Amino acid sequence: MDSWKVRDGNEKDMEGILSLRDLVFGEVERDKLDPRFWRWQIGENPDGTAWIHLAEDGNKIVGHLADLPKRFLVQGKLVLGTLTHDMMVHPDYRRKGISAATAEYAIHRVEREKGIFMTAYSIREESLNSLLKVGWKEVMRLPILVFPIRFHGIVNRYLRFESLSLLIGGVMRCFYFFLFGLRKKRKIEGAVVERVYEWDEMYDLFWERAKFIHPIMGNRNRSFLIWRYLRHPTRDYAIYRALQKGEMKGYIVLRKVDLLKFNSAVIVDLLALDDDTLSELVERGIEHSRQVGADLLGFMVPKRHPYDRSLRREGFLPSFKAFHFLVYSHRKEQILFDPKEWYVTWGDTDVI
């Protein structure tokens, strides 16, 4: 008979949770071991305090799963969902059903808290299988698009031979320029893209229009963006907004980070009212990435989404990396399982 049991967790469990994280994930996202990160994520989220689900053997935490309350707009209606994240099992307790048990416990807990549905972004097969086992559905795979900036840096990642990397990188750049570089960029009259360090009242007016662009997306009101990007205790983000004739038309959020083991920058979030604004913001994102010395710029977006097509036209290329996007719904709403309806980015996850 198993000696462990599943229970609700709280802030008093922080030390045990972080110790388990250090053991399970090691060098991956080390800043998540900082108590400031944990308190910010678990306790300061404007959508509510996280629900923690723990497997415990005696006084030892041997399994963990958390649900972060998250508001979504579904066809213009604001509803409560969650971001399910950080499934962890102590190495000595694997293959005992702990992952599935905490996942099933989480489903019932979220239902009691009146959550309509749950979302998860899985890259590990063991987490994916545990969620599928208890009734989650995979909605789609989320591919990572990449824009090459420094070809010799990308080649040198594999060759570790500087002079040869410069030569091969130069050939690749010429070929890439032939495919994408001859396209003329259309300038928008009166358009300005500027870096900002706060979200002001102008954003509220933009959001009132932007929140109806996509059938399903996470709530991006000002209080959420302030918490997500300006109050983060361990990560820094660069934010640019697009203006036209004094009106905000879109924004892009960027972060310098290692991606696919490359010196990279990533588009964490991107939202625009029209294609021209989207193009202007992406161009600024590329320029910013070049300025911070990144070899490539990455973006995660649903394959069927219009942004996927737009960025491919801008010169972004598919990579071999992808996340699994999963949903568990407490209601029989088929729209939640239609990949064409969703707009999600790295900003909707806790990964970047």
Coordinates of C-alpha atoms in Angstrom, one line a residue:
M1 CA 0.0 0.0 0.0
D2 CA 1.3 3.4 -0.9
S3 CA 2.4 5.6 2.1
W4 CA 1.9 8.9 0.3
K5 CA -1.3 11.0 0.1
V6 CA -2.3 14.1 -1.9
R7 CA -3.4 17.3 -0.1
D8 CA -3.7 21.0 -0.7
G9 CA -0.6 23.1 -0.3
N10 CA 0.0 26.6 0.8
E11 CA 2.7 29.2 1.5
K12 CA 4.1 27.2 4.4
D13 CA 5.2 24.5 2.0
M14 CA 7.4 26.8 -0.1
E15 CA 10.7 25.4 1.3
G16 CA 9.8 21.8 0.6
I17 CA 8.4 22.7 -2.9
L18 CA 11.6 24.5 -3.9
S19 CA 13.8 21.7 -2.6
L20 CA 11.8 19.2 -4.7
R21 CA 12.2 21.6 -7.7
D22 CA 16.0 21.7 -7.2
L23 CA 16.1 17.9 -7.2
V24 CA 13.8 17.4 -10.2
F25 CA 14.8 20.2 -12.6
G26 CA 18.4 20.9 -11.5
E27 CA 19.9 23.6 -13.7
V28 CA 16.7 24.4 -15.6
E29 CA 15.3 27.8 -14.9
R30 CA 17.3 28.3 -11.7
D31 CA 15.6 31.6 -11.0
K32 CA 12.5 29.7 -10.0
L33 CA 14.3 28.5 -6.9
D34 CA 14.4 32.1 -5.7
P35 CA 11.7 32.6 -3.0
R36 CA 10.8 36.0 -4.6
F37 CA 9.8 34.2 -7.8
W38 CA 7.6 31.8 -6.0
R39 CA 5.8 34.4 -3.9
W40 CA 5.3 36.6 -7.0
Q41 CA 3.9 33.7 -9.0
I42 CA 1.9 32.0 -6.3
G43 CA 0.7 34.9 -4.2
E44 CA 0.7 38.1 -6.3
N45 CA -1.1 37.1 -9.4
P46 CA -4.0 39.6 -10.0
D47 CA -6.3 36.8 -11.0
G48 CA -5.9 35.1 -7.6
T49 CA -3.7 33.0 -5.4
A50 CA -2.5 29.7 -6.9
W51 CA -3.9 26.4 -5.9
I52 CA -1.2 24.0 -5.0
H53 CA -1.6 20.2 -5.0
L54 CA 1.0 18.1 -3.1
A55 CA 1.9 14.4 -2.7
E56 CA 3.3 13.9 0.7
D57 CA 4.9 10.9 2.4
G58 CA 5.0 11.6 6.1
N59 CA 6.4 15.2 6.2
K60 CA 8.2 14.8 2.9
I61 CA 6.9 16.5 -0.3
V62 CA 7.3 13.9 -3.1
G63 CA 5.0 15.3 -5.7
H64 CA 3.7 18.7 -6.9
L65 CA 1.4 20.3 -9.3
A66 CA 0.0 23.9 -9.2
D67 CA -2.8 25.8 -10.9
L68 CA -2.5 29.5 -11.4
P69 CA -5.9 31.2 -11.8
K70 CA -6.0 32.9 -15.2
R71 CA -8.8 34.9 -16.8
F72 CA -9.6 34.2 -20.4
L73 CA -11.7 35.9 -23.0
V74 CA -13.8 33.3 -24.8
Q75 CA -15.8 34.9 -27.7
G76 CA -15.7 38.2 -25.8
K77 CA -16.8 36.7 -22.5
L78 CA -14.5 36.8 -19.5
V79 CA -14.2 33.4 -17.7
L80 CA -12.0 31.8 -15.1
G81 CA -9.5 29.2 -16.2
T82 CA -6.1 28.1 -15.0
L83 CA -2.5 27.6 -16.1
T84 CA -1.5 24.2 -14.8
H85 CA 2.3 24.0 -14.3
D86 CA 5.3 22.5 -12.6
M87 CA 4.4 18.8 -12.4
M88 CA 7.2 17.3 -10.3
V89 CA 7.8 13.9 -8.7
H90 CA 10.7 12.9 -6.5
P91 CA 13.1 10.5 -8.3
D92 CA 12.6 7.8 -5.6
Y93 CA 8.8 7.9 -6.1
R94 CA 8.4 7.7 -9.8
R95 CA 6.2 5.1 -11.5
K96 CA 3.9 5.1 -8.5
G97 CA 1.1 7.1 -10.1
I98 CA 1.9 10.3 -8.3
S99 CA 1.7 12.5 -11.4
A100 CA -1.7 11.2 -12.4
A101 CA -3.0 11.4 -8.8
T102 CA -2.0 15.0 -8.4
A103 CA -3.4 15.8 -11.8
E104 CA -6.8 14.2 -10.9
Y105 CA -6.8 16.0 -7.5
A106 CA -6.2 19.3 -9.3
I107 CA -9.2 18.7 -11.6
H108 CA -11.5 18.4 -8.7
R109 CA -10.0 21.3 -6.8
V110 CA -10.3 23.7 -9.8
E111 CA -13.9 22.6 -10.3
R112 CA -14.7 23.4 -6.6
E113 CA -13.1 26.8 -7.1
K114 CA -15.5 27.4 -10.1
G115 CA -12.8 27.2 -12.8
I116 CA -14.3 26.6 -16.2
F117 CA -11.3 25.0 -17.8
M118 CA -7.5 24.3 -17.3
T119 CA -4.6 24.8 -19.7
A120 CA -1.1 23.3 -19.8
Y121 CA 2.0 23.6 -22.0
S122 CA 3.9 20.4 -21.9
I123 CA 7.3 19.6 -23.4
R124 CA 8.1 16.5 -21.3
E125 CA 6.5 13.2 -22.4
E126 CA 6.0 12.0 -18.9
S127 CA 3.9 15.1 -18.0
L128 CA 2.0 14.9 -21.2
N129 CA 1.1 11.2 -20.6
S130 CA 0.0 11.9 -17.0
L131 CA -2.4 14.6 -18.1
L132 CA -3.8 12.6 -21.0
K133 CA -4.4 9.7 -18.6
V134 CA -6.8 11.7 -16.4
G135 CA -8.9 13.2 -19.3
W136 CA -6.9 16.1 -20.6
K137 CA -7.1 16.7 -24.4
E138 CA -4.2 17.8 -26.6
V139 CA -5.6 20.7 -28.7
M140 CA -2.5 21.3 -30.8
R141 CA 1.3 21.4 -31.0
L142 CA 2.8 24.9 -30.7
P143 CA 5.8 25.2 -33.0
I144 CA 8.6 27.6 -32.3
L145 CA 9.5 29.9 -35.3
V146 CA 13.0 31.4 -35.5
F147 CA 14.4 34.3 -37.3
P148 CA 18.1 34.0 -38.0
I149 CA 20.1 37.1 -37.2
R150 CA 23.8 36.1 -36.9
F151 CA 24.3 33.1 -39.2
H152 CA 27.9 32.5 -38.2
G153 CA 26.8 32.4 -34.5
I154 CA 24.2 29.8 -35.4
V155 CA 26.6 27.6 -37.4
N156 CA 29.3 28.0 -34.7
R157 CA 26.9 26.5 -32.2
Y158 CA 27.4 23.2 -34.0
L159 CA 30.9 23.4 -35.5
R160 CA 32.9 25.3 -32.7
F161 CA 35.2 26.4 -35.5
E162 CA 35.1 30.2 -35.9
S163 CA 36.7 30.7 -39.3
L164 CA 34.6 27.9 -41.0
S165 CA 31.5 29.1 -39.2
L166 CA 32.0 32.6 -40.7
L167 CA 32.4 31.1 -44.2
I168 CA 29.4 28.8 -44.0
G169 CA 27.3 31.4 -42.2
G170 CA 28.1 33.9 -45.0
V171 CA 26.9 31.5 -47.6
M172 CA 23.7 30.8 -45.7
R173 CA 23.1 34.6 -45.2
C174 CA 23.4 35.1 -49.0
F175 CA 20.9 32.4 -49.7
Y176 CA 18.5 33.6 -47.0
F177 CA 18.7 37.2 -48.3
F178 CA 17.9 35.9 -51.8
L179 CA 14.7 34.3 -50.4
F180 CA 13.5 37.1 -48.0
G181 CA 15.7 40.1 -48.2
L182 CA 14.5 41.6 -51.5
R183 CA 11.0 42.2 -50.2
K184 CA 10.2 45.9 -49.7
K185 CA 8.9 46.9 -46.4
R186 CA 6.0 49.3 -46.6
K187 CA 6.3 52.3 -44.3
I188 CA 3.1 53.4 -42.6
E189 CA 2.6 57.1 -42.6
G190 CA 2.6 58.5 -39.1
A191 CA 3.6 55.2 -37.5
V192 CA 6.0 55.2 -34.5
V193 CA 7.3 52.3 -32.5
E194 CA 8.7 53.3 -29.2
R195 CA 10.1 51.6 -26.1
V196 CA 8.0 52.0 -23.0
Y197 CA 8.7 51.2 -19.3
E198 CA 5.1 51.3 -18.0
W199 CA 1.6 50.5 -19.2
D200 CA -0.4 53.7 -19.1
E201 CA -4.0 54.8 -19.8
M202 CA -3.4 54.6 -23.5
Y203 CA -3.2 50.8 -23.2
D204 CA -6.7 50.6 -21.7
L205 CA -8.1 52.2 -24.9
F206 CA -6.1 49.8 -27.0
W207 CA -7.2 46.8 -25.0
E208 CA -10.9 47.6 -25.4
R209 CA -10.5 47.1 -29.2
A210 CA -7.8 44.3 -29.1
K211 CA -9.7 41.9 -26.8
F212 CA -12.1 41.0 -29.5
I213 CA -9.5 40.2 -32.2
H214 CA -9.1 36.5 -31.3
P215 CA -11.9 34.1 -30.3
I216 CA -10.0 32.7 -27.3
M217 CA -7.0 34.3 -25.6
G218 CA -5.7 35.1 -22.1
N219 CA -6.9 38.3 -20.5
R220 CA -4.3 41.0 -21.2
N221 CA -5.7 43.9 -19.2
R222 CA -3.3 46.4 -17.7
S223 CA -3.2 44.9 -14.2
F224 CA -2.2 41.5 -15.6
L225 CA 0.6 43.0 -17.9
I226 CA 2.0 45.1 -15.0
W227 CA 2.2 42.0 -12.8
R228 CA 3.5 39.8 -15.6
Y229 CA 6.2 42.0 -17.1
L230 CA 7.0 45.0 -14.8
R231 CA 6.8 43.4 -11.3
H232 CA 8.7 40.2 -12.1
P233 CA 11.4 39.8 -9.5
T234 CA 14.0 37.9 -11.5
R235 CA 13.4 38.5 -15.2
D236 CA 13.7 41.7 -17.4
Y237 CA 11.6 42.4 -20.4
A238 CA 11.8 45.0 -23.2
I239 CA 8.4 46.4 -24.2
Y240 CA 7.7 48.4 -27.4
R241 CA 4.4 49.8 -28.5
A242 CA 3.2 51.0 -31.9
L243 CA 1.5 54.4 -32.2
Q244 CA -0.2 55.9 -35.2
K245 CA -1.5 59.5 -35.1
G246 CA -1.3 59.3 -31.3
E247 CA -3.3 56.1 -31.0
M248 CA -1.9 52.8 -29.7
K249 CA -2.1 50.1 -32.3
G250 CA -0.1 47.2 -30.8
Y251 CA 2.8 46.0 -28.6
I252 CA 5.6 43.5 -28.5
V253 CA 7.4 42.1 -25.4
L254 CA 10.9 40.7 -25.8
R255 CA 13.4 38.9 -23.5
K256 CA 17.0 37.8 -24.0
V257 CA 17.3 34.2 -23.1
D258 CA 18.9 30.9 -24.2
L259 CA 16.6 29.1 -26.6
L260 CA 17.3 25.7 -28.2
K261 CA 20.8 26.1 -26.6
F262 CA 21.3 29.2 -28.8
N263 CA 22.2 32.8 -27.8
S264 CA 18.7 34.1 -28.4
A265 CA 16.0 36.6 -27.9
V266 CA 12.3 35.7 -27.9
I267 CA 9.0 37.4 -28.6
V268 CA 7.2 36.8 -25.3
D269 CA 4.0 38.5 -26.3
L270 CA 2.7 40.2 -29.4
L271 CA -0.7 41.9 -30.2
A272 CA -1.6 44.2 -33.0
L273 CA -4.8 45.7 -34.4
D274 CA -3.7 45.2 -38.1
D275 CA -1.1 43.5 -40.3
D276 CA 0.9 46.7 -40.9
T277 CA 1.3 47.3 -37.2
L278 CA 2.2 43.7 -36.7
S279 CA 5.0 44.0 -39.3
E280 CA 6.3 47.2 -37.7
L281 CA 6.5 45.6 -34.3
V282 CA 8.2 42.5 -35.6
E283 CA 10.8 44.6 -37.4
R284 CA 11.5 46.4 -34.2
G285 CA 11.8 43.1 -32.4
I286 CA 14.4 41.9 -34.9
E287 CA 16.3 45.2 -34.5
H288 CA 16.2 44.9 -30.7
S289 CA 17.5 41.3 -30.9
R290 CA 20.3 42.4 -33.1
Q291 CA 21.3 45.2 -30.7
V292 CA 21.4 42.8 -27.7
G293 CA 23.7 40.4 -29.6
A294 CA 21.2 37.5 -30.2
D295 CA 21.9 35.0 -32.9
L296 CA 18.2 34.3 -33.5
L297 CA 14.8 35.5 -32.5
G298 CA 12.1 33.0 -31.5
F299 CA 8.3 33.1 -31.3
M300 CA 5.8 30.4 -30.2
V301 CA 2.4 30.7 -31.9
P302 CA -0.3 28.3 -33.1
K303 CA 0.4 27.0 -36.6
R304 CA -3.0 27.9 -38.0
H305 CA -3.0 31.4 -36.5
P306 CA -2.7 34.4 -38.9
Y307 CA 0.4 35.6 -37.0
D308 CA 2.1 32.3 -38.0
R309 CA 1.6 33.1 -41.7
S310 CA 2.6 36.8 -41.2
L311 CA 5.9 36.0 -39.5
R312 CA 6.8 33.4 -42.1
R313 CA 6.4 36.1 -44.7
E314 CA 8.8 38.2 -42.6
G315 CA 11.4 35.5 -42.8
F316 CA 10.8 33.4 -39.7
L317 CA 11.5 29.7 -40.2
P318 CA 10.1 26.6 -38.5
S319 CA 12.3 24.8 -35.9
F320 CA 12.1 21.2 -34.7
K321 CA 11.0 22.3 -31.2
A322 CA 7.3 22.4 -30.2
F323 CA 5.2 22.5 -27.1
H324 CA 2.0 20.4 -26.5
F325 CA -1.0 22.6 -25.7
L326 CA -3.6 20.8 -23.6
V327 CA -7.0 21.7 -22.2
Y328 CA -9.2 20.1 -19.6
S329 CA -12.7 21.5 -19.6
H330 CA -15.4 21.1 -16.9
R331 CA -18.0 22.1 -19.5
K332 CA -18.8 20.5 -22.9
E333 CA -17.7 23.5 -25.0
Q334 CA -16.2 22.3 -28.2
I335 CA -14.7 25.7 -29.1
L336 CA -12.1 25.1 -26.4
F337 CA -10.8 22.1 -28.3
D338 CA -10.6 23.8 -31.7
P339 CA -7.0 24.9 -32.5
K340 CA -8.2 27.6 -34.9
E341 CA -9.8 29.5 -32.1
W342 CA -6.9 29.9 -29.8
Y343 CA -4.2 32.6 -29.6
V344 CA -1.5 31.8 -27.1
T345 CA 2.1 33.0 -26.7
W346 CA 5.0 32.4 -24.3
G347 CA 3.4 35.2 -22.2
D348 CA 0.6 32.8 -21.4
T349 CA 3.0 30.3 -19.9
D350 CA 5.4 30.5 -17.0
V351 CA 8.4 29.3 -19.1
I352 CA 9.8 32.6 -20.5

